């Protein structure tokens, strides 16, 4: 079974992605903040992660680094509704 982690503080984004990918062969786990995302990452491995950069408690880039350390094969899709600075882009590309 494939596992997808959706991390976003916007309910409609989480709901939409979950509804799109949830099926008999895919399990979707959701987190609305960084703390919940880190807990999920520590408890399970994921094939794919949709990750918002701007979360209320932890920077999404810090979560991305942690996920890379724990599960380097996980594909990560970075999401944001705001502008990405050059510094942020450099961190993402790193």
JSON list of C-alpha atoms in Angstrom, two decimals:
[
{"chain": "A", "resi": 1, "resn": "UNK", "atom": "CA", "xyz": [0.00, 0.00, 0.00]},
{"chain": "A", "resi": 2, "resn": "UNK", "atom": "CA", "xyz": [1.25, 3.47, -0.90]},
{"chain": "A", "resi": 3, "resn": "UNK", "atom": "CA", "xyz": [1.36, 6.10, 1.83]},
{"chain": "A", "resi": 4, "resn": "UNK", "atom": "CA", "xyz": [1.01, 9.84, 1.32]},
{"chain": "A", "resi": 5, "resn": "UNK", "atom": "CA", "xyz": [1.50, 12.55, 3.93]},
{"chain": "A", "resi": 6, "resn": "UNK", "atom": "CA", "xyz": [-0.33, 15.85, 3.42]},
{"chain": "A", "resi": 7, "resn": "UNK", "atom": "CA", "xyz": [0.92, 18.71, 5.61]},
{"chain": "A", "resi": 8, "resn": "UNK", "atom": "CA", "xyz": [-0.96, 22.01, 5.42]},
{"chain": "A", "resi": 9, "resn": "UNK", "atom": "CA", "xyz": [-2.76, 24.31, 7.85]},
{"chain": "A", "resi": 10, "resn": "UNK", "atom": "CA", "xyz": [-5.49, 25.07, 5.30]},
{"chain": "A", "resi": 11, "resn": "UNK", "atom": "CA", "xyz": [-8.37, 22.64, 5.77]},
{"chain": "A", "resi": 12, "resn": "UNK", "atom": "CA", "xyz": [-9.58, 22.80, 2.15]},
{"chain": "A", "resi": 13, "resn": "UNK", "atom": "CA", "xyz": [-6.12, 21.94, 0.80]},
{"chain": "A", "resi": 14, "resn": "UNK", "atom": "CA", "xyz": [-5.83, 18.96, 3.14]},
{"chain": "A", "resi": 15, "resn": "UNK", "atom": "CA", "xyz": [-9.35, 17.81, 2.34]},
{"chain": "A", "resi": 16, "resn": "UNK", "atom": "CA", "xyz": [-8.93, 18.19, -1.43]},
{"chain": "A", "resi": 17, "resn": "UNK", "atom": "CA", "xyz": [-5.62, 16.32, -1.60]},
{"chain": "A", "resi": 18, "resn": "UNK", "atom": "CA", "xyz": [-6.88, 13.59, 0.72]},
{"chain": "A", "resi": 19, "resn": "UNK", "atom": "CA", "xyz": [-10.05, 13.07, -1.31]},
{"chain": "A", "resi": 20, "resn": "UNK", "atom": "CA", "xyz": [-8.08, 13.03, -4.56]},
{"chain": "A", "resi": 21, "resn": "UNK", "atom": "CA", "xyz": [-5.54, 10.39, -3.54]},
{"chain": "A", "resi": 22, "resn": "UNK", "atom": "CA", "xyz": [-7.39, 8.21, -1.02]},
{"chain": "A", "resi": 23, "resn": "UNK", "atom": "CA", "xyz": [-8.31, 4.87, -2.56]},
{"chain": "A", "resi": 24, "resn": "UNK", "atom": "CA", "xyz": [-8.03, 1.16, -1.84]},
{"chain": "A", "resi": 25, "resn": "UNK", "atom": "CA", "xyz": [-4.31, 1.17, -2.65]},
{"chain": "A", "resi": 26, "resn": "UNK", "atom": "CA", "xyz": [-3.29, 4.46, -1.03]},
{"chain": "A", "resi": 27, "resn": "UNK", "atom": "CA", "xyz": [-3.42, 5.59, 2.58]},
{"chain": "A", "resi": 28, "resn": "UNK", "atom": "CA", "xyz": [-3.39, 9.34, 3.16]},
{"chain": "A", "resi": 29, "resn": "UNK", "atom": "CA", "xyz": [-2.21, 10.70, 6.50]},
{"chain": "A", "resi": 30, "resn": "UNK", "atom": "CA", "xyz": [-2.78, 14.40, 7.22]},
{"chain": "A", "resi": 31, "resn": "UNK", "atom": "CA", "xyz": [-1.15, 16.93, 9.52]},
{"chain": "A", "resi": 32, "resn": "UNK", "atom": "CA", "xyz": [-2.29, 20.50, 10.08]},
{"chain": "A", "resi": 33, "resn": "UNK", "atom": "CA", "xyz": [0.91, 21.70, 11.74]},
{"chain": "A", "resi": 34, "resn": "UNK", "atom": "CA", "xyz": [4.60, 20.91, 11.97]},
{"chain": "A", "resi": 35, "resn": "UNK", "atom": "CA", "xyz": [4.40, 19.05, 15.25]},
{"chain": "A", "resi": 36, "resn": "UNK", "atom": "CA", "xyz": [1.83, 16.60, 13.87]},
{"chain": "A", "resi": 37, "resn": "UNK", "atom": "CA", "xyz": [3.90, 16.22, 10.70]},
{"chain": "A", "resi": 38, "resn": "UNK", "atom": "CA", "xyz": [7.04, 15.36, 12.66]},
{"chain": "A", "resi": 39, "resn": "UNK", "atom": "CA", "xyz": [5.10, 12.82, 14.71]},
{"chain": "A", "resi": 40, "resn": "UNK", "atom": "CA", "xyz": [3.80, 11.15, 11.54]},
{"chain": "A", "resi": 41, "resn": "UNK", "atom": "CA", "xyz": [7.28, 11.14, 9.97]},
{"chain": "A", "resi": 42, "resn": "UNK", "atom": "CA", "xyz": [8.75, 9.49, 13.05]},
{"chain": "A", "resi": 43, "resn": "UNK", "atom": "CA", "xyz": [6.01, 6.84, 13.17]},
{"chain": "A", "resi": 44, "resn": "UNK", "atom": "CA", "xyz": [5.81, 5.81, 9.52]},
{"chain": "A", "resi": 45, "resn": "UNK", "atom": "CA", "xyz": [7.49, 6.01, 6.13]},
{"chain": "A", "resi": 46, "resn": "UNK", "atom": "CA", "xyz": [5.83, 7.72, 3.18]},
{"chain": "A", "resi": 47, "resn": "UNK", "atom": "CA", "xyz": [6.11, 7.40, -0.57]},
{"chain": "A", "resi": 48, "resn": "UNK", "atom": "CA", "xyz": [5.02, 10.99, -1.17]},
{"chain": "A", "resi": 49, "resn": "UNK", "atom": "CA", "xyz": [4.62, 14.13, 0.94]},
{"chain": "A", "resi": 50, "resn": "UNK", "atom": "CA", "xyz": [2.74, 17.29, 0.03]},
{"chain": "A", "resi": 51, "resn": "UNK", "atom": "CA", "xyz": [4.32, 19.91, 2.30]},
{"chain": "A", "resi": 52, "resn": "UNK", "atom": "CA", "xyz": [3.30, 23.51, 2.93]},
{"chain": "A", "resi": 53, "resn": "UNK", "atom": "CA", "xyz": [6.29, 25.75, 3.62]},
{"chain": "A", "resi": 54, "resn": "UNK", "atom": "CA", "xyz": [4.39, 28.15, 5.87]},
{"chain": "A", "resi": 55, "resn": "UNK", "atom": "CA", "xyz": [3.01, 26.34, 8.92]},
{"chain": "A", "resi": 56, "resn": "UNK", "atom": "CA", "xyz": [1.92, 27.97, 12.18]},
{"chain": "A", "resi": 57, "resn": "UNK", "atom": "CA", "xyz": [4.53, 26.33, 14.41]},
{"chain": "A", "resi": 58, "resn": "UNK", "atom": "CA", "xyz": [7.49, 24.97, 12.41]},
{"chain": "A", "resi": 59, "resn": "UNK", "atom": "CA", "xyz": [9.03, 26.07, 9.13]},
{"chain": "A", "resi": 60, "resn": "UNK", "atom": "CA", "xyz": [8.13, 23.58, 6.40]},
{"chain": "A", "resi": 61, "resn": "UNK", "atom": "CA", "xyz": [11.74, 23.59, 5.19]},
{"chain": "A", "resi": 62, "resn": "UNK", "atom": "CA", "xyz": [12.84, 22.23, 8.58]},
{"chain": "A", "resi": 63, "resn": "UNK", "atom": "CA", "xyz": [10.28, 19.45, 8.21]},
{"chain": "A", "resi": 64, "resn": "UNK", "atom": "CA", "xyz": [11.59, 18.76, 4.70]},
{"chain": "A", "resi": 65, "resn": "UNK", "atom": "CA", "xyz": [15.14, 18.36, 6.05]},
{"chain": "A", "resi": 66, "resn": "UNK", "atom": "CA", "xyz": [13.96, 16.01, 8.80]},
{"chain": "A", "resi": 67, "resn": "UNK", "atom": "CA", "xyz": [12.00, 13.94, 6.29]},
{"chain": "A", "resi": 68, "resn": "UNK", "atom": "CA", "xyz": [15.05, 13.75, 4.01]},
{"chain": "A", "resi": 69, "resn": "UNK", "atom": "CA", "xyz": [17.18, 12.50, 6.93]},
{"chain": "A", "resi": 70, "resn": "UNK", "atom": "CA", "xyz": [14.67, 9.84, 7.99]},
{"chain": "A", "resi": 71, "resn": "UNK", "atom": "CA", "xyz": [13.33, 8.78, 4.59]},
{"chain": "A", "resi": 72, "resn": "UNK", "atom": "CA", "xyz": [15.50, 9.92, 1.66]},
{"chain": "A", "resi": 73, "resn": "UNK", "atom": "CA", "xyz": [13.35, 8.05, -0.89]},
{"chain": "A", "resi": 74, "resn": "UNK", "atom": "CA", "xyz": [10.19, 10.00, -0.06]},
{"chain": "A", "resi": 75, "resn": "UNK", "atom": "CA", "xyz": [9.20, 12.34, -2.88]},
{"chain": "A", "resi": 76, "resn": "UNK", "atom": "CA", "xyz": [8.32, 15.82, -1.61]},
{"chain": "A", "resi": 77, "resn": "UNK", "atom": "CA", "xyz": [6.03, 18.34, -3.27]},
{"chain": "A", "resi": 78, "resn": "UNK", "atom": "CA", "xyz": [6.55, 21.80, -1.76]},
{"chain": "A", "resi": 79, "resn": "UNK", "atom": "CA", "xyz": [3.45, 24.00, -1.63]},
{"chain": "A", "resi": 80, "resn": "UNK", "atom": "CA", "xyz": [2.88, 27.61, -0.69]},
{"chain": "A", "resi": 81, "resn": "UNK", "atom": "CA", "xyz": [0.36, 30.31, -1.34]},
{"chain": "A", "resi": 82, "resn": "UNK", "atom": "CA", "xyz": [2.91, 33.07, -0.89]},
{"chain": "A", "resi": 83, "resn": "UNK", "atom": "CA", "xyz": [6.10, 34.27, -2.49]},
{"chain": "A", "resi": 84, "resn": "UNK", "atom": "CA", "xyz": [9.23, 32.13, -2.26]},
{"chain": "A", "resi": 85, "resn": "UNK", "atom": "CA", "xyz": [12.38, 34.11, -1.52]},
{"chain": "A", "resi": 86, "resn": "UNK", "atom": "CA", "xyz": [15.77, 33.32, -3.05]},
{"chain": "A", "resi": 87, "resn": "UNK", "atom": "CA", "xyz": [16.92, 31.98, 0.32]},
{"chain": "A", "resi": 88, "resn": "UNK", "atom": "CA", "xyz": [13.94, 29.65, 0.52]},
{"chain": "A", "resi": 89, "resn": "UNK", "atom": "CA", "xyz": [14.53, 28.46, -3.05]},
{"chain": "A", "resi": 90, "resn": "UNK", "atom": "CA", "xyz": [18.17, 27.73, -2.25]},
{"chain": "A", "resi": 91, "resn": "UNK", "atom": "CA", "xyz": [17.10, 25.65, 0.77]},
{"chain": "A", "resi": 92, "resn": "UNK", "atom": "CA", "xyz": [14.58, 23.73, -1.31]},
{"chain": "A", "resi": 93, "resn": "UNK", "atom": "CA", "xyz": [17.13, 22.97, -4.03]},
{"chain": "A", "resi": 94, "resn": "UNK", "atom": "CA", "xyz": [19.69, 21.90, -1.44]}
]
